[in-house]
mmCIF file of C-alpha atoms in Angstrom:
data_model
loop_
_atom_site.group_PDB
_atom_site.id
_atom_site.type_symbol
_atom_site.label_atom_id
_atom_site.label_comp_id
_atom_site.label_asym_id
_atom_site.label_seq_id
_atom_site.Cartn_x
_atom_site.Cartn_y
_atom_site.Cartn_z
ATOM 1 C CA MET A 873 -38.544 -59.722 -157.870
ATOM 2 C CA SER A 874 -40.746 -56.920 -159.250
ATOM 3 C CA LEU A 875 -42.456 -54.388 -156.990
ATOM 4 C CA PRO A 876 -45.484 -52.147 -157.538
ATOM 5 C CA LYS A 877 -44.366 -48.837 -159.040
ATOM 6 C CA THR A 878 -45.001 -46.662 -155.985
ATOM 7 C CA LEU A 879 -43.328 -49.138 -153.633
ATOM 8 C CA ALA A 880 -40.384 -49.532 -156.003
ATOM 9 C CA GLU A 881 -39.904 -45.755 -156.032
ATOM 10 C CA ASP A 882 -39.954 -45.599 -152.230
ATOM 11 C CA VAL A 883 -37.402 -48.394 -151.998
ATOM 12 C CA ALA A 884 -35.194 -46.762 -154.628
ATOM 13 C CA ARG A 885 -35.201 -43.439 -152.776
ATOM 14 C CA ASN A 886 -34.037 -45.131 -149.596
ATOM 15 C CA LEU A 887 -31.320 -47.077 -151.413
ATOM 16 C CA VAL A 888 -30.053 -43.855 -152.983
ATOM 17 C CA MET A 889 -29.754 -42.321 -149.512
ATOM 18 C CA VAL A 890 -27.892 -45.390 -148.267
ATOM 19 C CA ALA A 891 -25.350 -45.062 -151.063
ATOM 20 C CA ARG A 892 -25.025 -41.307 -150.557
ATOM 21 C CA LEU A 893 -24.515 -41.438 -146.792
ATOM 22 C CA LEU A 894 -22.588 -44.678 -146.377
ATOM 23 C CA ASP A 895 -19.157 -43.027 -146.136
ATOM 24 C CA GLU A 896 -19.993 -39.717 -144.481
ATOM 25 C CA ASP A 897 -22.767 -40.770 -142.081
ATOM 26 C CA PRO A 898 -22.942 -44.577 -141.695
ATOM 27 C CA GLU A 899 -25.510 -44.465 -138.899
ATOM 28 C CA GLN A 900 -27.936 -42.462 -141.008
ATOM 29 C CA ALA A 901 -27.278 -44.750 -143.971
ATOM 30 C CA TYR A 902 -28.087 -47.692 -141.718
ATOM 31 C CA ALA A 903 -31.393 -46.072 -140.736
ATOM 32 C CA TYR A 904 -32.386 -45.687 -144.394
ATOM 33 C CA SER A 905 -31.363 -49.278 -145.103
ATOM 34 C CA ARG A 906 -33.705 -50.521 -142.380
ATOM 35 C CA ILE A 907 -36.589 -48.667 -144.005
ATOM 36 C CA ALA A 908 -35.793 -50.213 -147.384
ATOM 37 C CA LEU A 909 -35.524 -53.612 -145.728
ATOM 38 C CA ARG A 910 -38.976 -53.285 -144.189
ATOM 39 C CA LEU A 911 -40.406 -52.328 -147.573
ATOM 40 C CA ALA A 912 -38.724 -54.994 -149.713
ATOM 41 C CA SER A 913 -36.855 -57.661 -147.789
ATOM 42 C CA ARG A 914 -37.126 -60.113 -150.688
ATOM 43 C CA VAL A 915 -35.097 -57.946 -153.056
ATOM 44 C CA ALA A 916 -31.438 -58.958 -153.260
ATOM 45 C CA ALA A 917 -30.196 -55.391 -153.809
ATOM 46 C CA VAL A 918 -31.958 -54.291 -150.639
ATOM 47 C CA ARG A 919 -30.393 -57.093 -148.594
ATOM 48 C CA GLU A 920 -26.967 -56.216 -150.004
ATOM 49 C CA ALA A 921 -27.373 -52.520 -149.208
ATOM 50 C CA ALA A 922 -28.563 -53.382 -145.709
ATOM 51 C CA GLY A 923 -25.497 -55.579 -145.323
ATOM 52 C CA PHE A 924 -23.081 -52.827 -146.281
ATOM 53 C CA ALA A 925 -24.816 -50.335 -143.999
ATOM 54 C CA ALA A 926 -24.583 -52.773 -141.091
ATOM 55 C CA TYR A 927 -20.951 -53.498 -141.984
ATOM 56 C CA ALA A 928 -20.131 -49.767 -141.998
ATOM 57 C CA THR A 929 -21.545 -49.453 -138.473
ATOM 58 C CA GLN A 930 -19.644 -52.553 -137.272
ATOM 59 C CA LYS A 931 -22.791 -54.641 -136.837
ATOM 60 C CA TYR A 932 -20.959 -57.622 -138.265
ATOM 61 C CA ALA A 933 -23.402 -60.400 -137.340
ATOM 62 C CA GLU A 934 -26.249 -58.484 -138.954
ATOM 63 C CA ALA A 935 -24.143 -57.644 -142.002
ATOM 64 C CA LEU A 936 -23.159 -61.275 -142.465
ATOM 65 C CA ALA A 937 -26.779 -62.391 -142.300
ATOM 66 C CA GLU A 938 -27.787 -59.838 -144.956
ATOM 67 C CA PHE A 939 -24.902 -60.764 -147.248
ATOM 68 C CA ARG A 940 -25.760 -64.441 -146.957
ATOM 69 C CA ALA A 941 -29.384 -63.675 -147.803
ATOM 70 C CA SER A 942 -28.342 -61.690 -150.870
ATOM 71 C CA ARG A 943 -26.045 -64.478 -151.985
ATOM 72 C CA ARG A 944 -28.820 -67.055 -151.662
ATOM 73 C CA MET A 945 -31.053 -64.906 -153.843
ATOM 74 C CA THR A 946 -28.504 -64.222 -156.582
ATOM 75 C CA GLY A 947 -26.059 -67.131 -156.401
ATOM 76 C CA SER A 948 -23.234 -64.616 -156.833
ATOM 77 C CA VAL A 949 -19.870 -64.967 -155.054
ATOM 78 C CA GLU A 950 -19.137 -61.241 -155.298
ATOM 79 C CA LEU A 951 -19.741 -60.677 -151.569
ATOM 80 C CA TRP A 952 -17.467 -63.522 -150.470
ATOM 81 C CA PRO A 953 -14.534 -61.285 -149.326
ATOM 82 C CA VAL A 954 -16.689 -58.930 -147.272
ATOM 83 C CA MET A 955 -18.470 -61.928 -145.734
ATOM 84 C CA ALA A 956 -15.057 -63.265 -144.692
ATOM 85 C CA ASP A 957 -14.181 -59.868 -143.247
ATOM 86 C CA CYS A 958 -17.379 -59.981 -141.192
ATOM 87 C CA GLU A 959 -16.054 -63.201 -139.666
ATOM 88 C CA ARG A 960 -12.934 -61.268 -138.697
ATOM 89 C CA GLY A 961 -15.086 -58.545 -137.184
ATOM 90 C CA LEU A 962 -16.854 -61.186 -135.111
ATOM 91 C CA GLY A 963 -13.506 -62.375 -133.750
ATOM 92 C CA ARG A 964 -13.381 -65.502 -135.902
ATOM 93 C CA PRO A 965 -10.269 -65.074 -138.094
ATOM 94 C CA GLU A 966 -9.927 -68.818 -138.509
ATOM 95 C CA ARG A 967 -13.270 -68.868 -140.342
ATOM 96 C CA ALA A 968 -12.082 -66.061 -142.593
ATOM 97 C CA MET A 969 -8.977 -68.119 -143.389
ATOM 98 C CA ALA A 970 -11.124 -71.148 -144.172
ATOM 99 C CA MET A 971 -13.220 -69.051 -146.565
ATOM 100 C CA ALA A 972 -10.019 -67.894 -148.294
ATOM 101 C CA GLY A 973 -9.405 -71.512 -149.300
ATOM 102 C CA GLU A 974 -12.898 -72.221 -150.616
ATOM 103 C CA PRO A 975 -13.650 -72.750 -154.360
ATOM 104 C CA GLU A 976 -15.706 -69.535 -154.389
ATOM 105 C CA VAL A 977 -12.481 -67.510 -154.374
ATOM 106 C CA GLN A 978 -11.530 -68.857 -157.807
ATOM 107 C CA LYS A 979 -14.819 -67.542 -159.183
ATOM 108 C CA LEU A 980 -14.059 -63.970 -158.118
ATOM 109 C CA ASP A 981 -12.762 -61.399 -160.567
ATOM 110 C CA LYS A 982 -9.257 -59.972 -160.085
ATOM 111 C CA ALA A 983 -10.431 -57.193 -157.775
ATOM 112 C CA GLY A 984 -12.354 -59.710 -155.660
ATOM 113 C CA GLN A 985 -9.353 -62.029 -155.413
ATOM 114 C CA VAL A 986 -7.130 -59.157 -154.274
ATOM 115 C CA GLU A 987 -9.756 -58.190 -151.710
ATOM 116 C CA MET A 988 -9.835 -61.770 -150.470
ATOM 117 C CA ARG A 989 -6.048 -61.721 -150.163
ATOM 118 C CA LEU A 990 -6.266 -58.573 -148.056
ATOM 119 C CA VAL A 991 -8.851 -60.168 -145.794
ATOM 120 C CA ALA A 992 -6.770 -63.335 -145.437
ATOM 121 C CA ALA A 993 -3.677 -61.302 -144.528
ATOM 122 C CA GLY A 994 -5.736 -59.417 -141.952
ATOM 123 C CA ALA A 995 -6.920 -62.717 -140.490
ATOM 124 C CA ARG A 996 -3.314 -63.901 -140.231
ATOM 125 C CA ARG A 997 -2.443 -60.753 -138.317
ATOM 126 C CA ASP A 998 -5.465 -61.235 -136.063
ATOM 127 C CA MET A 999 -3.987 -64.603 -135.131
ATOM 128 C CA GLY A 1000 -0.556 -63.105 -134.487
ATOM 129 C CA GLN A 1001 0.962 -64.636 -137.636
ATOM 130 C CA ILE A 1002 2.638 -61.522 -138.998
ATOM 131 C CA ASP A 1003 5.192 -63.326 -141.184
ATOM 132 C CA ALA A 1004 2.418 -65.412 -142.734
ATOM 133 C CA ALA A 1005 0.459 -62.208 -143.390
ATOM 134 C CA ILE A 1006 3.439 -60.790 -145.293
ATOM 135 C CA VAL A 1007 3.727 -63.932 -147.400
ATOM 136 C CA THR A 1008 -0.028 -63.870 -148.075
ATOM 137 C CA LEU A 1009 0.245 -60.381 -149.553
ATOM 138 C CA GLN A 1010 3.199 -61.249 -151.783
ATOM 139 C CA SER A 1011 1.674 -61.851 -155.200
ATOM 140 C CA PRO A 1012 1.976 -60.933 -158.886
ATOM 141 C CA GLU A 1013 -0.521 -58.119 -158.237
ATOM 142 C CA LEU A 1014 1.774 -56.647 -155.570
ATOM 143 C CA ALA A 1015 4.877 -56.922 -157.762
ATOM 144 C CA SER A 1016 3.173 -55.436 -160.817
ATOM 145 C CA SER A 1017 3.975 -51.847 -161.778
ATOM 146 C CA ALA A 1018 0.478 -51.442 -163.225
ATOM 147 C CA VAL A 1019 -1.889 -49.357 -161.121
ATOM 148 C CA HIS A 1020 -5.455 -50.533 -160.489
ATOM 149 C CA PRO A 1021 -8.104 -49.231 -158.057
ATOM 150 C CA TRP A 1022 -6.992 -51.805 -155.476
ATOM 151 C CA THR A 1023 -3.232 -51.178 -155.890
ATOM 152 C CA PRO A 1024 -2.826 -48.486 -153.175
ATOM 153 C CA ARG A 1025 -4.579 -50.595 -150.542
ATOM 154 C CA LEU A 1026 -2.589 -53.715 -151.407
ATOM 155 C CA ARG A 1027 0.738 -51.881 -151.224
ATOM 156 C CA TYR A 1028 -0.332 -50.100 -148.040
ATOM 157 C CA ALA A 1029 -1.320 -53.366 -146.338
ATOM 158 C CA TYR A 1030 2.030 -54.873 -147.288
ATOM 159 C CA ALA A 1031 3.916 -51.849 -145.927
ATOM 160 C CA ASP A 1032 1.928 -51.964 -142.695
ATOM 161 C CA ALA A 1033 2.653 -55.674 -142.249
ATOM 162 C CA LEU A 1034 6.360 -55.096 -142.862
ATOM 163 C CA LEU A 1035 6.377 -52.356 -140.247
ATOM 164 C CA ALA A 1036 4.626 -54.627 -137.749
ATOM 165 C CA ALA A 1037 7.401 -57.163 -138.373
ATOM 166 C CA GLY A 1038 10.054 -54.546 -137.588
ATOM 167 C CA ARG A 1039 11.220 -54.201 -141.199
ATOM 168 C CA GLU A 1040 11.125 -50.409 -141.200
ATOM 169 C CA ASP A 1041 13.251 -49.677 -144.276
ATOM 170 C CA GLU A 1042 11.149 -51.985 -146.447
ATOM 171 C CA ALA A 1043 7.968 -50.554 -144.939
ATOM 172 C CA ARG A 1044 9.066 -47.027 -145.839
ATOM 173 C CA GLU A 1045 9.698 -48.149 -149.415
ATOM 174 C CA TRP A 1046 6.251 -49.703 -149.770
ATOM 175 C CA PHE A 1047 4.421 -46.817 -148.110
ATOM 176 C CA GLY A 1048 6.117 -44.694 -150.777
ATOM 177 C CA LYS A 1049 4.897 -47.026 -153.507
ATOM 178 C CA ALA A 1050 1.387 -46.926 -152.051
ATOM 179 C CA LEU A 1051 1.483 -43.127 -152.069
ATOM 180 C CA GLU A 1052 2.605 -43.077 -155.717
ATOM 181 C CA ALA A 1053 -0.436 -45.133 -156.712
ATOM 182 C CA ASP A 1054 -2.900 -43.383 -154.403
ATOM 183 C CA LYS A 1055 -4.217 -40.553 -156.554
ATOM 184 C CA ASP A 1056 -7.537 -40.360 -154.696
ATOM 185 C CA GLY A 1057 -6.172 -40.307 -151.151
ATOM 186 C CA SER A 1058 -7.758 -43.614 -150.223
ATOM 187 C CA THR A 1059 -4.960 -44.343 -147.717
ATOM 188 C CA ASP A 1060 -2.967 -42.293 -145.222
ATOM 189 C CA ALA A 1061 0.347 -43.432 -146.701
ATOM 190 C CA SER A 1062 1.729 -39.870 -146.666
ATOM 191 C CA ASP A 1063 1.090 -39.577 -142.920
ATOM 192 C CA ARG A 1064 2.696 -42.953 -142.269
ATOM 193 C CA LEU A 1065 5.787 -41.906 -144.228
ATOM 194 C CA ALA A 1066 5.983 -38.679 -142.262
ATOM 195 C CA GLU A 1067 5.798 -40.619 -138.983
ATOM 196 C CA LEU A 1068 8.623 -42.907 -140.069
ATOM 197 C CA ASP A 1069 10.735 -39.885 -141.033
ATOM 198 C CA GLY A 1070 10.017 -38.150 -137.726
ATOM 199 C CA VAL A 1071 8.168 -35.260 -139.335
ATOM 200 C CA GLU A 1072 5.709 -33.424 -137.087
ATOM 201 C CA PHE A 1073 3.003 -31.218 -138.540
ATOM 202 C CA VAL A 1074 2.318 -27.944 -136.710
ATOM 203 C CA ASP A 1075 -1.139 -26.420 -136.796
ATOM 204 C CA ALA A 1076 -0.400 -22.787 -137.556
ATOM 205 C CA LEU A 1077 -4.008 -21.795 -136.924
ATOM 206 C CA GLY A 1078 -3.872 -23.451 -133.527
ATOM 207 C CA ASP A 1079 -0.735 -21.495 -132.623
ATOM 208 C CA ASP A 1080 -2.419 -18.239 -133.572
ATOM 209 C CA ASP A 1081 -5.433 -19.140 -131.476
ATOM 210 C CA GLU A 1082 -3.189 -19.777 -128.484
ATOM 211 C CA ALA A 1083 -1.263 -16.523 -129.009
ATOM 212 C CA ALA A 1084 -4.397 -14.364 -129.131
ATOM 213 C CA PRO A 1085 -5.463 -14.889 -125.502
ATOM 214 C CA ALA A 1086 -1.914 -14.133 -124.367
ATOM 215 C CA GLY A 1087 -2.008 -10.776 -126.168
ATOM 216 C CA ALA A 1088 -5.457 -10.071 -124.810
ATOM 217 C CA GLU A 1089 -4.231 -10.870 -121.313
ATOM 218 C CA ALA A 1090 -1.299 -8.490 -121.696
ATOM 219 C CA SER A 1091 -3.669 -5.788 -122.934
ATOM 220 C CA ALA A 1092 -5.967 -6.386 -119.986
ATOM 221 C CA GLU A 1093 -3.033 -6.027 -117.563
ATOM 222 C CA THR A 1094 -2.053 -2.721 -119.194
ATOM 223 C CA ASP A 1095 -5.620 -1.435 -118.894
ATOM 224 C CA ALA A 1096 -5.704 -2.499 -115.260
ATOM 225 C CA ASP A 1097 -2.444 -0.611 -114.563
ATOM 226 C CA ASP A 1098 -3.907 2.506 -116.175
ATOM 227 C CA ASP A 1099 -7.000 2.225 -113.982
ATOM 228 C CA ILE A 1100 -4.829 1.986 -110.880
ATOM 229 C CA ASP A 1101 -2.840 5.061 -111.915
ATOM 230 C CA GLU A 1102 -6.061 7.007 -112.451
ATOM 231 C CA ASP A 1103 -7.315 5.994 -108.999
ATOM 232 C CA ASP A 1104 -4.050 7.134 -107.403
ATOM 233 C CA ASP A 1105 -4.297 10.538 -109.124
ATOM 234 C CA THR A 1106 -7.836 11.001 -107.852
ATOM 235 C CA ASP A 1107 -6.826 10.326 -104.245
ATOM 236 C CA GLU A 1108 -4.031 12.936 -104.439
ATOM 237 C CA ASP A 1109 -6.393 15.578 -105.796
ATOM 238 C CA ASP A 1110 -8.912 15.054 -102.979
ATOM 239 C CA GLY A 1111 -6.239 15.450 -100.333
ATOM 240 C CA PRO A 1112 -5.662 13.272 -97.281
ATOM 241 C CA VAL A 1113 -8.493 11.139 -96.015
ATOM 242 C CA LYS A 1114 -9.775 12.401 -92.676
ATOM 243 C CA ALA A 1115 -10.180 9.954 -89.836
#
C-alpha cells in the first residue's frame, strides 16, 4: 500500500526509532510503534514492527494479533516461529507444539526452521517434558561444526536442557561449544560455564568502595581522639573548676 509522501516519511521515522530502541528501550520502541500504527495500520511492515515491539514488552496477545495481521497482508510464513512463541507467552505451549507440526514450517528457510525447533523445545519444557525437549533440539544443525548466526542459541538451548535433566557433564560440554560459536556475546554461556565450575567473580570496585568508608571512619575516630586530648589540655591550663 502506498502512502502520501509526507505521511510515508512520518511513518518511516517512527519505524526507524522502533528498530533503534527495540533492544535497549523496548517500552519506548513500543510507544513509537503505536504512533506508526495509528498513521498506517494497513501497511504490513508497520503491523510487523508493532508486533515485535509488543513482543519485546511481553504483550503477547497484542503481538500475536499484529503478526497475524501482517501475515494476512503478505501471505508470508516468516513470522510463524515468533507467533508460536507468543502462544507460549500466553501460557498455551500445546498450541505452539501444534504450530510446529503445521505445513508452514516446511516453507521456512533454514534459520526459520531452527527458530521453530527452539520454540518447540521451549514448549516441551513448559509442559515439563524435558527429555522430549532434548530430543527436539537434536538435529543435523546441532551436530554440524559449521557456525551460523543461530548456532550459539541452538547449542545454548541444548546445554540448558541437558542441565535441567541433570546431565551436568554434557551440559558443560555444550555450553563450551556455544561459547566457541558466540562471537557476538548473544548468550551468557561463559557465565553458565563459570557457575558450573564454581567460579565466583569479585567486584574489585565494590570492594574498594566498601573499604573507603572504613578508612574514613578510622580517620574520624583519630580526629575525635585529638579533639578530646585538646579539650583535656585546656582544662588543665585553666586550673580546677570552682564550685
